[in-house]
Tab-separated table of C-alpha atoms in Angstrom:
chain	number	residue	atom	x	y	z
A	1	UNK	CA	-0.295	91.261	84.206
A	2	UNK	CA	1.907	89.222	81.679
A	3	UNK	CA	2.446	90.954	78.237
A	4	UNK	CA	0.355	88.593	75.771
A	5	UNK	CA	2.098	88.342	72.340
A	6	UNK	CA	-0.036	87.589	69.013
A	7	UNK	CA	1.658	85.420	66.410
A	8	UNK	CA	-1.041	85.449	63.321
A	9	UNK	CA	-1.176	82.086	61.215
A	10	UNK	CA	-2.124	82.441	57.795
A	11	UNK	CA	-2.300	79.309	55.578
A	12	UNK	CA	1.358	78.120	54.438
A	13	UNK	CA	2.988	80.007	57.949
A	14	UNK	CA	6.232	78.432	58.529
A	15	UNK	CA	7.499	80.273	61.657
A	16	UNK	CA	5.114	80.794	63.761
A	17	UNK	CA	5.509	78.448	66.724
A	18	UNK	CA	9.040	79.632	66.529
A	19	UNK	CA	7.874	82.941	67.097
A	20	UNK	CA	5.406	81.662	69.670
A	21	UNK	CA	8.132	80.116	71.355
A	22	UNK	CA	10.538	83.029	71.422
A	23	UNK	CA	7.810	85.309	72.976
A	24	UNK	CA	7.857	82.987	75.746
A	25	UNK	CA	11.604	82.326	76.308
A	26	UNK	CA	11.413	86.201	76.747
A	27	UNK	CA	9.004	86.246	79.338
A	28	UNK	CA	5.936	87.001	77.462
A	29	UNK	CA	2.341	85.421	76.909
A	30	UNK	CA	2.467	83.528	73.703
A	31	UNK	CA	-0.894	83.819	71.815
A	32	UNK	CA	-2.218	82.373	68.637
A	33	UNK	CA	-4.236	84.588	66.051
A	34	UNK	CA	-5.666	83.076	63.019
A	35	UNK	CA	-5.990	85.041	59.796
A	36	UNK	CA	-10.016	84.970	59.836
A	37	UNK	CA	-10.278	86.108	63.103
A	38	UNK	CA	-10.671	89.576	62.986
A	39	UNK	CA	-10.665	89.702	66.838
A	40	UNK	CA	-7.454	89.830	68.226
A	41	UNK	CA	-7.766	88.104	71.945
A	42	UNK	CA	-6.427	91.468	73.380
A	43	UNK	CA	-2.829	90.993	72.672
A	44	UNK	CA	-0.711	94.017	73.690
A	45	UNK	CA	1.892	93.258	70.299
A	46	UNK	CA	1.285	91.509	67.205
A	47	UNK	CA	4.166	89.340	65.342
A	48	UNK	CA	3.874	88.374	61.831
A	49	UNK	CA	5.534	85.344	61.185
A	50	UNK	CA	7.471	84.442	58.374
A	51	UNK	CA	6.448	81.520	55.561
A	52	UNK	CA	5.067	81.252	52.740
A	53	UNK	CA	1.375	82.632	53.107
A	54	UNK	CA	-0.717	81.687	50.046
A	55	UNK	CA	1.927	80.207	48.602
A	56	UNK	CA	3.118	83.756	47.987
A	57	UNK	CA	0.504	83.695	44.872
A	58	UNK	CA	0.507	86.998	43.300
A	59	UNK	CA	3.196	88.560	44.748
A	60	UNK	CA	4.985	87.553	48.405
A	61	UNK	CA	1.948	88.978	51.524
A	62	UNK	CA	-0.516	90.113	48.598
A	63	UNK	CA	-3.067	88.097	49.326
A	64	UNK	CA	-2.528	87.960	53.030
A	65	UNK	CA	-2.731	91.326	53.279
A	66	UNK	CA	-6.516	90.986	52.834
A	67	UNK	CA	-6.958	88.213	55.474
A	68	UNK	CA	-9.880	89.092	57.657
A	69	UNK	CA	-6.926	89.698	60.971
A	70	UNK	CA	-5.150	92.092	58.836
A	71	UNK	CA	-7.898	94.536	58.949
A	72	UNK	CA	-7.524	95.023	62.430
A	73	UNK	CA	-4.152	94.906	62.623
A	74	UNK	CA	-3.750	97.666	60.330
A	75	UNK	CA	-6.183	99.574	62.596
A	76	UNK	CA	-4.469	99.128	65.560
A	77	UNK	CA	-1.094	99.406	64.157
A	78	UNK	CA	-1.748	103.016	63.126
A	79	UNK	CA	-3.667	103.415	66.400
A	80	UNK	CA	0.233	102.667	67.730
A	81	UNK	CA	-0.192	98.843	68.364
A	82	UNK	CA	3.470	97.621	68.557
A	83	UNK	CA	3.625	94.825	65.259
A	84	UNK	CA	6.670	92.777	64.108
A	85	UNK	CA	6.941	91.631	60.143
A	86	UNK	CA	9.712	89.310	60.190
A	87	UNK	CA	10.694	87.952	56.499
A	88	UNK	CA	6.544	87.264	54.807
A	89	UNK	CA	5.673	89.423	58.022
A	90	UNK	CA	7.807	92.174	56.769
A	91	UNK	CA	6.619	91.583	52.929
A	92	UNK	CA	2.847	91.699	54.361
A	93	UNK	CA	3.620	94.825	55.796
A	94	UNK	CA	4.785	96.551	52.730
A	95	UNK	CA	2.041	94.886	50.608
A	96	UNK	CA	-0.346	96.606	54.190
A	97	UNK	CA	1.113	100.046	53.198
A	98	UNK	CA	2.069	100.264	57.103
A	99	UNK	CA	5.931	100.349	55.934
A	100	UNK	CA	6.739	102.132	52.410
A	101	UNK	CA	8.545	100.171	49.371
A	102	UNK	CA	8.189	96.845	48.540
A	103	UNK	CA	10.440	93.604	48.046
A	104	UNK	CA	11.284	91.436	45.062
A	105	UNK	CA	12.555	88.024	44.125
A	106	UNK	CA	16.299	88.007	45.526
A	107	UNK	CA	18.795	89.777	42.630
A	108	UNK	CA	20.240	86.179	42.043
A	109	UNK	CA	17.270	84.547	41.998
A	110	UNK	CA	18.319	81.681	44.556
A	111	UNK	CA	16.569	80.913	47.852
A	112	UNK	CA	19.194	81.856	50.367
A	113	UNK	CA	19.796	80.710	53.856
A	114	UNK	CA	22.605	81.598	56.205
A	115	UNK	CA	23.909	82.937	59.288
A	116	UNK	CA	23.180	87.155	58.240
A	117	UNK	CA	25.604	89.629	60.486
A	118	UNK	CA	23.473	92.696	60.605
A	119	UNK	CA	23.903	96.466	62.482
A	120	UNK	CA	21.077	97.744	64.683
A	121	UNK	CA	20.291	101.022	63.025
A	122	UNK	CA	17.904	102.158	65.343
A	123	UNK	CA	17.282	100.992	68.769
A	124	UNK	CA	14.577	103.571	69.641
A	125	UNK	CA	12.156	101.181	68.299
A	126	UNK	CA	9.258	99.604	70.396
A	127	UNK	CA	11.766	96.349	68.774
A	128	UNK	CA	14.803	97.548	69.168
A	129	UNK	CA	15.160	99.356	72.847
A	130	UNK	CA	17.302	96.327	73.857
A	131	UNK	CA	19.891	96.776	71.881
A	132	UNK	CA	22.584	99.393	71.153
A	133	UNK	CA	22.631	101.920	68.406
A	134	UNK	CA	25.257	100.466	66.047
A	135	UNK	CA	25.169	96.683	67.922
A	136	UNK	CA	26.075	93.891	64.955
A	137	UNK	CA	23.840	90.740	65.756
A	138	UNK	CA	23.684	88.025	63.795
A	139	UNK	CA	20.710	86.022	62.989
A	140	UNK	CA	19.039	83.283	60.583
A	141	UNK	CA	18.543	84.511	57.058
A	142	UNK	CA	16.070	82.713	54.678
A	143	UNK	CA	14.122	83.637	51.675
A	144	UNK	CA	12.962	83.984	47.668
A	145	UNK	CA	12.100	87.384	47.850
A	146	UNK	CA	14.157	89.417	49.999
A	147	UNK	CA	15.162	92.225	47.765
A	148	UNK	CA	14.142	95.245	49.543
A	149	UNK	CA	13.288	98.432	46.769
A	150	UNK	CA	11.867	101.977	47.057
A	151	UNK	CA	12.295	104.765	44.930
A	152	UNK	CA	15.242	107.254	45.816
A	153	UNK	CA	13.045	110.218	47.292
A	154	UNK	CA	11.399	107.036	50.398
A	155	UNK	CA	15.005	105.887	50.439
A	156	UNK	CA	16.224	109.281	51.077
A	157	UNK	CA	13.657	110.068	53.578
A	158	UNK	CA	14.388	106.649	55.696
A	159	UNK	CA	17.445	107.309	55.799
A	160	UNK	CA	17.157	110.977	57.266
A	161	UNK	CA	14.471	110.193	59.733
A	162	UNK	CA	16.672	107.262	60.745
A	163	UNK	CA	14.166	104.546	59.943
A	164	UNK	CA	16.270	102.008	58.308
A	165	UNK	CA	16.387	99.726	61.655
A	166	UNK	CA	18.830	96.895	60.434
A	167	UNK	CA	21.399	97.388	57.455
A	168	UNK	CA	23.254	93.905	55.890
A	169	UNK	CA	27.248	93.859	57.397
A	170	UNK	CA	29.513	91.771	55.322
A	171	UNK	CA	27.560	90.994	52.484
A	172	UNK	CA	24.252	91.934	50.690
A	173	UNK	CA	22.880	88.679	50.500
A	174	UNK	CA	19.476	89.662	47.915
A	175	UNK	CA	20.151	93.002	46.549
A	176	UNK	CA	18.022	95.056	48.459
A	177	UNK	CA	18.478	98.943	48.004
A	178	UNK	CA	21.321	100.583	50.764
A	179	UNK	CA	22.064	97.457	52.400
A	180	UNK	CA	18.659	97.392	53.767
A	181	UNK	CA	17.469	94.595	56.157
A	182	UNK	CA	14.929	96.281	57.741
A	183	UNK	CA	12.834	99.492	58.331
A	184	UNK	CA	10.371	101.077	60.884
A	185	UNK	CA	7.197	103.226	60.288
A	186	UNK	CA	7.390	106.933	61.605
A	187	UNK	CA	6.062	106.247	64.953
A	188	UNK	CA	8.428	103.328	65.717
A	189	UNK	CA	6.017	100.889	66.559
A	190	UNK	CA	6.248	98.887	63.255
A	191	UNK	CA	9.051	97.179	62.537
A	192	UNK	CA	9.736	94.737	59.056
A	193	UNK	CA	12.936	92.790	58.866
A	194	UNK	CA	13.891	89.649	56.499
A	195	UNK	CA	16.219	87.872	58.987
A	196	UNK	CA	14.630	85.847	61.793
A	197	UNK	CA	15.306	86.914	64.736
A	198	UNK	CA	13.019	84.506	66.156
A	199	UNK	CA	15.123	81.316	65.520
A	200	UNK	CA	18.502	83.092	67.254
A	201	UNK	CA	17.033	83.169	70.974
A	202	UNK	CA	18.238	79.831	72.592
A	203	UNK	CA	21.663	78.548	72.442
A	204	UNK	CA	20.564	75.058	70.661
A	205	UNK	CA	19.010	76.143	67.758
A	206	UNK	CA	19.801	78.654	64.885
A	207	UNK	CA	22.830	80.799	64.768
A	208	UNK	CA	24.256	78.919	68.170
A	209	UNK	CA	23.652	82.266	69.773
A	210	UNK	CA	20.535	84.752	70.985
A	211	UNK	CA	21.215	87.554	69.258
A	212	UNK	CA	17.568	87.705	68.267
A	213	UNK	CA	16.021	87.489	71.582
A	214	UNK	CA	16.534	91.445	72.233
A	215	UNK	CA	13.280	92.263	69.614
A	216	UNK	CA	10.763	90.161	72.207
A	217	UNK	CA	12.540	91.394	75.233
A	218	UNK	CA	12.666	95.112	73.635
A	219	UNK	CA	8.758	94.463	73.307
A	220	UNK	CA	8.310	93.437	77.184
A	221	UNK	CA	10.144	96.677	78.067
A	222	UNK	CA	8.592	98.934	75.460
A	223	UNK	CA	4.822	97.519	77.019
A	224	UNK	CA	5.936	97.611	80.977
A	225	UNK	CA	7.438	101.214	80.201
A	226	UNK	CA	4.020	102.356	78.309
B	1	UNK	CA	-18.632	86.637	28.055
B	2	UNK	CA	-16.448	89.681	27.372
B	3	UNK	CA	-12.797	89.539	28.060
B	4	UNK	CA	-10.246	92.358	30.073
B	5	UNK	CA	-6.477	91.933	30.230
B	6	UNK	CA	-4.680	93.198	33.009
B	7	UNK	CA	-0.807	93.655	31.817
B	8	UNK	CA	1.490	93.786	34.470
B	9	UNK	CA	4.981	95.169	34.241
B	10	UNK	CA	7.800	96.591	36.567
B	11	UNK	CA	8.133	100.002	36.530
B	12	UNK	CA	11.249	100.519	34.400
B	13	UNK	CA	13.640	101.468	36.867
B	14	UNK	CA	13.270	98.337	38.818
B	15	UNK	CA	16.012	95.534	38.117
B	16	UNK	CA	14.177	92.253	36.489
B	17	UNK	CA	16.886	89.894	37.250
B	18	UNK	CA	14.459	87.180	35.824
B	19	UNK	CA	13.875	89.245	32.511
B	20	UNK	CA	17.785	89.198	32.600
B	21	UNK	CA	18.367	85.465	33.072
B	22	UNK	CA	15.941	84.882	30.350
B	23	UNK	CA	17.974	87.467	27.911
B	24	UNK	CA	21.231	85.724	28.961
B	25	UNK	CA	19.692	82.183	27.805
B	26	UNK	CA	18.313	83.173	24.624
B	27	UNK	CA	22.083	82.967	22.903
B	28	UNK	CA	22.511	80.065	24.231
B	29	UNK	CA	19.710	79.045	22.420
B	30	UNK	CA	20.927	80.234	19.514
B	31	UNK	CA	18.468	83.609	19.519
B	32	UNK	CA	20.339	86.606	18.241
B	33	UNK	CA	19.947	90.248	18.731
B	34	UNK	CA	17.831	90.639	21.727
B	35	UNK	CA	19.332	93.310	23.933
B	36	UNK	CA	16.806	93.011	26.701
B	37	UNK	CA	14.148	91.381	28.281
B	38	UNK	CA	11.924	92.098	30.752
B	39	UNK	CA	9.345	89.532	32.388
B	40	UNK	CA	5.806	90.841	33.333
B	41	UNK	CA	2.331	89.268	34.466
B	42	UNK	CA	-1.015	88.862	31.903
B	43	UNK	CA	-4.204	88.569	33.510
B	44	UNK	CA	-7.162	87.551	31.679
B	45	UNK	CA	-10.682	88.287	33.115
B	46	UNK	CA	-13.791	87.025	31.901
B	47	UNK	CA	-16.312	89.440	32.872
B	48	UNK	CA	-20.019	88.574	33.654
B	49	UNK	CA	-22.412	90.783	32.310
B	50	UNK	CA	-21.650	94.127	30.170
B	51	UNK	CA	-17.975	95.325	29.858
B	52	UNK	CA	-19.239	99.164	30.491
B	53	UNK	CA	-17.659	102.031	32.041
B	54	UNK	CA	-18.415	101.073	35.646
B	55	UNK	CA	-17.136	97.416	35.377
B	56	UNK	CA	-13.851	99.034	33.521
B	57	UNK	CA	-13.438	101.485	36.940
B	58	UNK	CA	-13.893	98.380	38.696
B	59	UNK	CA	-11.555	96.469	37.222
B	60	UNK	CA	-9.189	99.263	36.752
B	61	UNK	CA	-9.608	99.656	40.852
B	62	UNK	CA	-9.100	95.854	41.356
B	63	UNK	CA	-6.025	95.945	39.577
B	64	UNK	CA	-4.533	98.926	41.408
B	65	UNK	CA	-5.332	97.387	44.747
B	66	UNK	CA	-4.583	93.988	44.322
B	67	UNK	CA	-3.513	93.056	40.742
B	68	UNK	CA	-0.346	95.164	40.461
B	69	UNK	CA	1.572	96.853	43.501
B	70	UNK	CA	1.884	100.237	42.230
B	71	UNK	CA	5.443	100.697	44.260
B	72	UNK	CA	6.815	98.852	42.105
B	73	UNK	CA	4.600	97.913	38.934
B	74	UNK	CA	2.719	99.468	36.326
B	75	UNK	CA	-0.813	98.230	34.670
B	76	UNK	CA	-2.577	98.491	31.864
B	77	UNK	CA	-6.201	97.617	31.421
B	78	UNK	CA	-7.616	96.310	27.600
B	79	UNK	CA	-10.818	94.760	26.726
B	80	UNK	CA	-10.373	92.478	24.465
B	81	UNK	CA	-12.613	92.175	21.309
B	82	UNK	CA	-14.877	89.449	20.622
């Protein structure tokens, strides 16, 4: 049976046929979920996509958070569902309570968007098995509000359980806390990141490279493995 | 219709790097003596029906769920008078 990937699209989505289209260059099922569906097609993974969604009213994945999908996501994401936040994804995840802290409007209050070398923290993630532990990828950065912050006693805990998956090399391009690019829950099956992976997996488009096609493949194996 | 104001802030240990642009203009502007500024969100709520103790814990659990993210912001809750 092919491994069927959910990509949720909440109004004012930006990447989610990208992400559609990366779960398929990997090998995988592409599916589309829509954020009043609660029902999730029986998808073996979940991606959130990144964007804008609600025009990032409130604060960036508040409102999303509440979307009708969500709801089952976050029951089946504690129940050990494998789900990727990737830039909003990751924000909606924080604002979900599945991954601690929160992010803010970047530190010098520019939209940013470059070519973002980052370190592979932890490659024991459902995310991350296809990589090495310490591998520098580089992917696609983009966003407003990027500034990942938690107070020092969840920093300090991350850090010792190993949880901070992807740390910023070269530069810190938003202020986020440690370097910080992007975490994992306990379990290791949800991952939040701000760079987009999802744009680095064919040699035309993005970064030139396919750095970022290891999180959909690390999925495939993680689900054929399970 | 009664009014409730939900005051937003960052918890005071979080950087407000739009508080701090706004501080650095205010010179510029020729505004003196303001050694920092800090940027929050107001809320104003017109309540239906009698601002009483259970629409206050409603409000007050509205505002911790989905008004403020307590991570990284504190609220208060006023009732404004008439």
């Amino acid at each position: 049976m092919t491994t069927r990937i959910g990509v949720v699209t909440f109004p004012g989505t930006l990447d989610d046929q990208d992400a559609l289209r990366a779960a398929r260059v990997a090998g995988a099922e592409p599916v589309s979920l829509w954020h009043r569906d609660k029902d999730l097609k029986q998808v073996d993974a979940v991606v959130l996509a990144g964007g804008f969604s609600y025009g990032d009213y409130l604060r960036a994945g508040a409102i999303s958070r509440f979307s009708p999908v969500m709801e089952t996501i976050i029951e089946q994401a504690k129940a050990g569902m494998p789900v990727l936040g990737i830039c909003n994804g990751f924000q909606i995840l924080t604002e979900a309570h599945l991954l601690p802290g929160a992010m803010l409007r970047n530190n010098h209050l520019h939209f940013i968007c470059r070519d973002q070398k980052l370190r592979v923290e932890n490659a024991n993630t459902a995310w991350t098995l296809d990589y090495e532990q310490g591998q520098e990828i580089s992917v696609p950065l983009k966003n407003m509000d990027g500034r990942y912050v938690a107070d020092e006693r969840t920093l300090d805990e991350l850090e010792a359980e190993g949880r901070v998956a992807f740390r910023y090399l070269d530069m810190n391009p938003n202020g986020s806390l440690r370097d910080i690019a992007g975490i994992t829950n306990a379990a290791g099956n949800v991952v939040g990141l701000m760079p987009h992976p999802e744009h680095a997996v064919e040699p035309l488009i993005g970064t030139g490279g396919t750095d970022g096609l290891g999180f959909f493949t690390s999925i495939l194996k993680k689900l054929v493995n399970a | 219709m009664a009014r409730v104001v939900v005051d937003v802030m960052l918890k005071p240990e979080i950087l407000d790097p739009q508080g701090q642009a706004v501080q650095r203009a205010l010179p510029r502007l020729g505004f003196e003596g303001i050694a920092d500024v800090r940027q929050g969100k107001r809320f104003e709520l017109d309540v239906e029906g009698p601002v009483d103790e259970a629409a206050l814990a409603r409000i007050h659990e509205m505002a911790e769920t989905f008004l403020a993210n307590t991570v990284i912001e504190d609220f208060v809750v006023k009732v404004e008078e008439a």
